[in-house]
Coordinates of C-alpha atoms and ligand atoms in Angstrom, one line a residue:
Chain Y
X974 CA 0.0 0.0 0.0
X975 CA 2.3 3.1 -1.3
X976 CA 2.3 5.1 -4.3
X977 CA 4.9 4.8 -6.9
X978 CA 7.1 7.7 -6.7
X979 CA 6.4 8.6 -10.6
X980 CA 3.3 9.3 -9.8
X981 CA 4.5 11.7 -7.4
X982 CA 6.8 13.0 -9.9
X983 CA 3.9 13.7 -12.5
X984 CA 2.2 16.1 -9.8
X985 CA 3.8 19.4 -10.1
X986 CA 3.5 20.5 -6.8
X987 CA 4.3 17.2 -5.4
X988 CA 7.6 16.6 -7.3
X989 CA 8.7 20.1 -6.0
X990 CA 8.7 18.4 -2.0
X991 CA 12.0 17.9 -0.5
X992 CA 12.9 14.3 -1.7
X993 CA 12.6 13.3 2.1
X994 CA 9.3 14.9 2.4
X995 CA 8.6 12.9 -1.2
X996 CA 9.6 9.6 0.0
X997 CA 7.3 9.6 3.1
X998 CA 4.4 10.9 1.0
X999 CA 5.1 7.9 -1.1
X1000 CA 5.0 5.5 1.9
X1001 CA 1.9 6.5 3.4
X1002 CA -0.4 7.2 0.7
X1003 CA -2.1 5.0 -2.1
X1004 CA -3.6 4.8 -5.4
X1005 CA -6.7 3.7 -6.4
X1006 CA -8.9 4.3 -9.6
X1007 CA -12.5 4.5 -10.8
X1008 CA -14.4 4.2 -14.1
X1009 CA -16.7 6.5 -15.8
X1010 CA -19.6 7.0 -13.3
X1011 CA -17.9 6.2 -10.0
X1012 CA -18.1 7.7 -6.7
X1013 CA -15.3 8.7 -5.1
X1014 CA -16.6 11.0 -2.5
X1015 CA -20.1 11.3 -1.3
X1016 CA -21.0 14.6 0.5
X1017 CA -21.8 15.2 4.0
X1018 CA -20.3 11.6 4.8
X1019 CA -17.1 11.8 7.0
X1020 CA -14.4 13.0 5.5
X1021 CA -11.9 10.5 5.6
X1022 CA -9.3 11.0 2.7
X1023 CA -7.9 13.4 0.6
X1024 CA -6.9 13.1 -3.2
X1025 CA -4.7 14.3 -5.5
X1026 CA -6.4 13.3 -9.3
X1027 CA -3.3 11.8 -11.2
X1028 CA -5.0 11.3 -14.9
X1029 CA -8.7 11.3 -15.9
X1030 CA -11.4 14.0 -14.8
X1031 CA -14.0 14.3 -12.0
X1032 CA -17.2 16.4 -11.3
X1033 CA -17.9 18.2 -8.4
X1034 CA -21.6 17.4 -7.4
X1035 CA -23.9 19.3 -4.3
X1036 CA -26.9 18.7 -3.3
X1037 CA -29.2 22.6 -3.9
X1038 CA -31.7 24.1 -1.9
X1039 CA -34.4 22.2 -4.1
X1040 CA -33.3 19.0 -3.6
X1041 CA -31.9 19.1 -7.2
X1042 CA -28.0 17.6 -7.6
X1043 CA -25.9 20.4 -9.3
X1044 CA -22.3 20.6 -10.8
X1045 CA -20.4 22.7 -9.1
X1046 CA -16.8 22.3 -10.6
X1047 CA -15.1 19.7 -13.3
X1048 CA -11.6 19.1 -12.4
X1049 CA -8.4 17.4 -14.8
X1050 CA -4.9 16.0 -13.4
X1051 CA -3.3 17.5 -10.8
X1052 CA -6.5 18.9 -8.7
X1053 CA -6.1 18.3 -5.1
X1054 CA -9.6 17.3 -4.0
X1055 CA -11.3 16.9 -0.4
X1056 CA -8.1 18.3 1.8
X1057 CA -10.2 21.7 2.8
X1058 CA -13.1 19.1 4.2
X1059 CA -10.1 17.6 6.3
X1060 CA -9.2 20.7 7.4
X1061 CA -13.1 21.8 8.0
X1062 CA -14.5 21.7 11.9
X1063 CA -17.4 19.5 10.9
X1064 CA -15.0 16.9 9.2
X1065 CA -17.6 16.0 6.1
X1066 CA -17.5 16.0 2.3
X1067 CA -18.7 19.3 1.5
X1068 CA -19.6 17.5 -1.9
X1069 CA -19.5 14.6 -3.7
X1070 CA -17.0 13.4 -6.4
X1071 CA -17.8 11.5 -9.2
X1072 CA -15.4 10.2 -12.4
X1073 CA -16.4 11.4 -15.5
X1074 CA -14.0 9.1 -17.2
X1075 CA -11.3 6.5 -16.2
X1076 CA -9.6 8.3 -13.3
X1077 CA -6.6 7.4 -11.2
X1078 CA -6.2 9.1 -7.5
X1079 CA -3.5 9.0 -5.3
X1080 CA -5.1 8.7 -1.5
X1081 CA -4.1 9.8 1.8
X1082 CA -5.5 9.6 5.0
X1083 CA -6.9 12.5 7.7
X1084 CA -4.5 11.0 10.1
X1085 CA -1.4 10.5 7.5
X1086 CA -2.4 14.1 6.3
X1087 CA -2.5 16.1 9.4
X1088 CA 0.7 13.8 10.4
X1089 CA 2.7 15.4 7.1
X1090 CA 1.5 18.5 7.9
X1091 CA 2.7 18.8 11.4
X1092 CA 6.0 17.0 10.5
X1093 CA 7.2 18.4 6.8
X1094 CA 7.3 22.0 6.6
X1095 CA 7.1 21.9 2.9
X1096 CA 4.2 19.6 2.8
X1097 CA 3.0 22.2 4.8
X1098 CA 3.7 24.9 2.6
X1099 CA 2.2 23.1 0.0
X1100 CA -1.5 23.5 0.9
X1101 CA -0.7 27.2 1.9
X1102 CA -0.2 27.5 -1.8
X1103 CA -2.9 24.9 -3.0
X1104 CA -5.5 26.8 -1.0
X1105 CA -4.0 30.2 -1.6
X1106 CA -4.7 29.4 -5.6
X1107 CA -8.2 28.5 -4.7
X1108 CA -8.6 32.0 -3.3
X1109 CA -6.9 34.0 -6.2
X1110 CA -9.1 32.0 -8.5
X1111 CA -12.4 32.9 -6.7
X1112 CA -11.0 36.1 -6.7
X1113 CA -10.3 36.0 -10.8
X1114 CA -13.9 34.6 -11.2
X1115 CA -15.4 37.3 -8.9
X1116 CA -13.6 39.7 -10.8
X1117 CA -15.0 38.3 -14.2
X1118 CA -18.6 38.2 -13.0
X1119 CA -18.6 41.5 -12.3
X1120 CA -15.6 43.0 -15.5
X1121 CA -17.6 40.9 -18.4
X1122 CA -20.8 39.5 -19.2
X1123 CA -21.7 35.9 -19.1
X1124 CA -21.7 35.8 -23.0
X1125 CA -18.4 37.1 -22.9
X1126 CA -17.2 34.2 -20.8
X1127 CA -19.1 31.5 -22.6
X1128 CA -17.7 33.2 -25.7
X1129 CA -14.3 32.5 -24.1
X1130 CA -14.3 29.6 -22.8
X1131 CA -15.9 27.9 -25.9
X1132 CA -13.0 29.5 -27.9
X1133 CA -10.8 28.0 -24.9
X1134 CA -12.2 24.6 -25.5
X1135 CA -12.2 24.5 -29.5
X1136 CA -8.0 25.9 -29.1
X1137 CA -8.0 23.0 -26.5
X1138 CA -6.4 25.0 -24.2
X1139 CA -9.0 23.6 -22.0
X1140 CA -9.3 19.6 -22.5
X1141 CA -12.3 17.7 -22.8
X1142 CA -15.7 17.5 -23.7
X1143 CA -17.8 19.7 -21.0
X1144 CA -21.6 19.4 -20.3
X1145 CA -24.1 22.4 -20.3
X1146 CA -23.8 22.3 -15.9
X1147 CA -20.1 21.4 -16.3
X1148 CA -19.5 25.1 -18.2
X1149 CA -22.1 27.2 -16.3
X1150 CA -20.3 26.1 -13.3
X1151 CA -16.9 26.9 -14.6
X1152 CA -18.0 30.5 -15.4
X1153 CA -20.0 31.2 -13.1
X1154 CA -23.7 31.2 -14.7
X1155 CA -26.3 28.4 -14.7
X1156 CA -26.9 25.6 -17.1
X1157 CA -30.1 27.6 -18.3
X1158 CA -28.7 30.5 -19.2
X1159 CA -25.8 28.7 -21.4
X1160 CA -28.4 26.8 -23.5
X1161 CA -30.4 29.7 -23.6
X1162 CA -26.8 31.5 -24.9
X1163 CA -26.1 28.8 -27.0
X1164 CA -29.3 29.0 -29.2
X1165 CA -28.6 32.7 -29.1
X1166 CA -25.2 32.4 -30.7
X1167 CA -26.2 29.5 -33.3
X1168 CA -29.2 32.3 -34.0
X1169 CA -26.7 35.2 -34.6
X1170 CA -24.4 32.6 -36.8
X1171 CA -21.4 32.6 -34.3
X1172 CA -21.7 28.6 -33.7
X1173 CA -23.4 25.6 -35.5
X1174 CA -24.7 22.6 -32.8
X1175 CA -25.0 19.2 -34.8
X1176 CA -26.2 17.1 -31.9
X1177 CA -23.6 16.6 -29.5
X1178 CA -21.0 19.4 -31.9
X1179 CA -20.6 22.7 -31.9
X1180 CA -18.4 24.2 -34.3
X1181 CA -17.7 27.9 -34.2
X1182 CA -18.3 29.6 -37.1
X1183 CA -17.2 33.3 -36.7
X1184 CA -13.7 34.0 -34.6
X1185 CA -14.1 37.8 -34.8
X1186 CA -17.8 37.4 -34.0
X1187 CA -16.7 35.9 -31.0
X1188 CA -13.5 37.2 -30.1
X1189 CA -15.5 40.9 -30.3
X1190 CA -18.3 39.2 -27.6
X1191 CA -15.8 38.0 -25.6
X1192 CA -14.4 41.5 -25.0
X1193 CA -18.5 42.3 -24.1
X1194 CA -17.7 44.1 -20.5
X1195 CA -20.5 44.2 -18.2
Chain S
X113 CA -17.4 11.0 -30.3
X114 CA -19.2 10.1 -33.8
X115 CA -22.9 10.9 -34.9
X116 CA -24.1 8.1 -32.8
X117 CA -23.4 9.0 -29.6
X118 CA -26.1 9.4 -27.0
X119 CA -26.3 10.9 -23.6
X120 CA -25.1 8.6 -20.9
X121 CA -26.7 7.6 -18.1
X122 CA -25.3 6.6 -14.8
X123 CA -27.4 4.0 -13.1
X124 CA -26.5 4.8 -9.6
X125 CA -27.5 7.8 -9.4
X126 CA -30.5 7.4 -10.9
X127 CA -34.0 7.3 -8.6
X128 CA -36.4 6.5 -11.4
X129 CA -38.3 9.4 -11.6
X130 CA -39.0 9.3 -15.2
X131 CA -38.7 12.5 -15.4
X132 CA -36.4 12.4 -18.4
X133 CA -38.6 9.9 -20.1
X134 CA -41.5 12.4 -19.9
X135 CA -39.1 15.2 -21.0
X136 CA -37.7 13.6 -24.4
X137 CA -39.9 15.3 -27.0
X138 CA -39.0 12.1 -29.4
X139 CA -40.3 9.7 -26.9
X140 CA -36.4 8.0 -27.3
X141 CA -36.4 6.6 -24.1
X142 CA -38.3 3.9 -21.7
X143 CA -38.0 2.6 -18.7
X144 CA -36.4 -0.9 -17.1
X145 CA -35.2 -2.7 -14.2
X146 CA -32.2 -1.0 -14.2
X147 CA -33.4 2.5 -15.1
X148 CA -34.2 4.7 -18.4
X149 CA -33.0 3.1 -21.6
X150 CA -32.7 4.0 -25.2
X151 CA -35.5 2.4 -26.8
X152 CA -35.3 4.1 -30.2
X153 CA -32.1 5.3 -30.1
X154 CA -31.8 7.1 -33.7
X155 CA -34.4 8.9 -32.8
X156 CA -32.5 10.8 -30.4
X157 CA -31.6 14.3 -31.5
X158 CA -29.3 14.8 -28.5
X159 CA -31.6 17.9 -27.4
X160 CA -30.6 17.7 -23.9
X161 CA -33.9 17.7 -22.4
X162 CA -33.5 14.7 -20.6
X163 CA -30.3 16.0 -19.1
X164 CA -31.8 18.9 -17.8
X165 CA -34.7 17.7 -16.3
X166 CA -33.1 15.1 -14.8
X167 CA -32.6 16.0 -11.1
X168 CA -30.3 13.3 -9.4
X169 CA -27.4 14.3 -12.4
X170 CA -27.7 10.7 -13.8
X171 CA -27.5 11.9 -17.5
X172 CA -24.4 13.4 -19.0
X173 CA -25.0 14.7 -22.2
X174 CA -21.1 15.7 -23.0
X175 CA -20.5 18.6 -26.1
X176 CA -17.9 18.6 -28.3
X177 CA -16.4 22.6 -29.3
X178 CA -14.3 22.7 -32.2
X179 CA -13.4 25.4 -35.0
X180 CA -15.2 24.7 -38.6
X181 CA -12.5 23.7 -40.7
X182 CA -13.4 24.5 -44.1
Ligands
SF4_2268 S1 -31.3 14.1 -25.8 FE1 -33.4 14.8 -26.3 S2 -34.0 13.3 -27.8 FE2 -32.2 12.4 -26.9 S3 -33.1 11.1 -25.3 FE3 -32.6 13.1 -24.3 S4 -34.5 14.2 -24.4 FE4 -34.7 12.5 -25.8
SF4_2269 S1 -34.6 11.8 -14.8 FE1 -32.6 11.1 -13.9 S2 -33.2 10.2 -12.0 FE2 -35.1 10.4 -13.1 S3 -35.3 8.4 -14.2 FE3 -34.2 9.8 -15.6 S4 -32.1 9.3 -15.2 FE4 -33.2 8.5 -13.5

């Protein structure tokens, strides 16, 4: 029960640990991997493990006010997923995790985390910076809410997705959650852009048609 | 992805509401033991009407965003 150390070294912020700190990491975690469809997490249940994802992609699901399951986040290699529920007072999922496709994880323990914490300063260090990135990018999405409209960001992110500078193929939730909108008001955009001759949907496709069109919406400020 | 793909649906999350059997304006699906199945699946236009009406997130109806290369 350890992880190989290459998978340590594929993790950027993991390879960058002291080799000691690296080594003991290695010893006390573990891998483990899902297919399409599986749970890893379920929300509200104890929180009992921390992840980093090492290949594949995951959704981030919560339960809403109306009873209704909603995406909140889709996350590729490298995301660190669960350690602020460690951390948290109440010690539960604050959501569930689900694979959207085959995913590896490397696993670690409450116990072996808050152990690395208290005994490797740079293991330390490293969720300082992990949740210190959260921050700036709730700060950068904050600041796009309120600097450009939300066709502006769909127009940006699909031309993200089409350059592949984002990977994958992203559901109506998985997008409104990633800018900041709901999955309404993206199909609702959608027809609107197909209508104005920016895109072309051909069932599960969407080409874009017009890359001034949409370069010129994305620079839409609010 | 190819022309034939259809939205995919997770089985364990799934409560059997039927909600997204009521929802597909092609009348594409029907239900079984294990939960909502294609029953004529060419006539699914991938419309996404089952995915949005279906509250438990059991159906994942994936896009695909690329230029138009012509
Ligand atoms: S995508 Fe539309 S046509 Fe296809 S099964 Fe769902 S509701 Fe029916
Ligand atoms: S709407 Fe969702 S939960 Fe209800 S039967 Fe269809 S797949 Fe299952």
């Amino acid at each position: 029960m350890a992880t190989n150390p290459n998978d340590i070294e594929k993790n950027k912020r993991l390879a960058a640990l002291q080799p000691t700190t690296k080594k003991e990491l290695a010893l006390r975690s573990f891998t483990t991997q899902l297919t399409a469809g599986e749970t890893l997490i379920v929300e509200g249940m104890p929180a009992e493990y921390g992840y980093f994802l090492l290949s594949g992609s995951v959704r981030v699901l919560r339960m809403n006010r109306e009873g209704r399951v909603q995406v909140l986040a889709r996350l590729g290699p490298g995301a660190p997923i669960n350690f602020i529920s460690l951390i948290s007072k109440q010690k539960r999922n604050q959501s569930s995790v689900e694979a959207i496709q085959k995913s590896r994880f490397l696993v670690l323990s409450t116990s072996d985390f808050d152990d690395l914490r208290m005994h490797y300063p740079d293991f330390s260090a490293c969720f300082l910076e992990i949740f210190a990135d959260r921050m700036s990018r709730m700060t950068d999405l904050a600041a796009g809410l309120s600097l450009y409209t939300v066709r502006a960001r769909l127009a940006r992110f699909l031309m993200a997705l089409a350059d592949q500078s984002v990977q994958g193929d992203w559901t109506q939730d998985e997008i409104a959650a990633h800018i900041g909108t709901v999955r309404d008001v993206v199909g609702r955009l959608l027809r609107e852009f197909e209508a104005d001759g920016l895109i072309k949907r051909n069932r599960q496709q969407i080409f874009l048609l017009d890359r001034e069109g949409l370069i010129r919406l994305s620079e839409d400020d609010s | 992805m190819n022309q034939n793909d259809l939205p995919e649906i997770d089985y364990a999350r799934c409560d059997r509401c039927e909600l997204c059997i009521t929802s597909c304006p092609e009348d594409a699906l029907m239900m079984t033991d294990q939960g909502p199945t294609f029953k004529l699946p060419h006539s699914c236009t991938y419309c996404l009407a089952c995915e949005n009406a279906c509250p438990t997130a059991a159906i994942r109806a994936p896009l695909t965003v690329t230029w138009k290369s012509d």
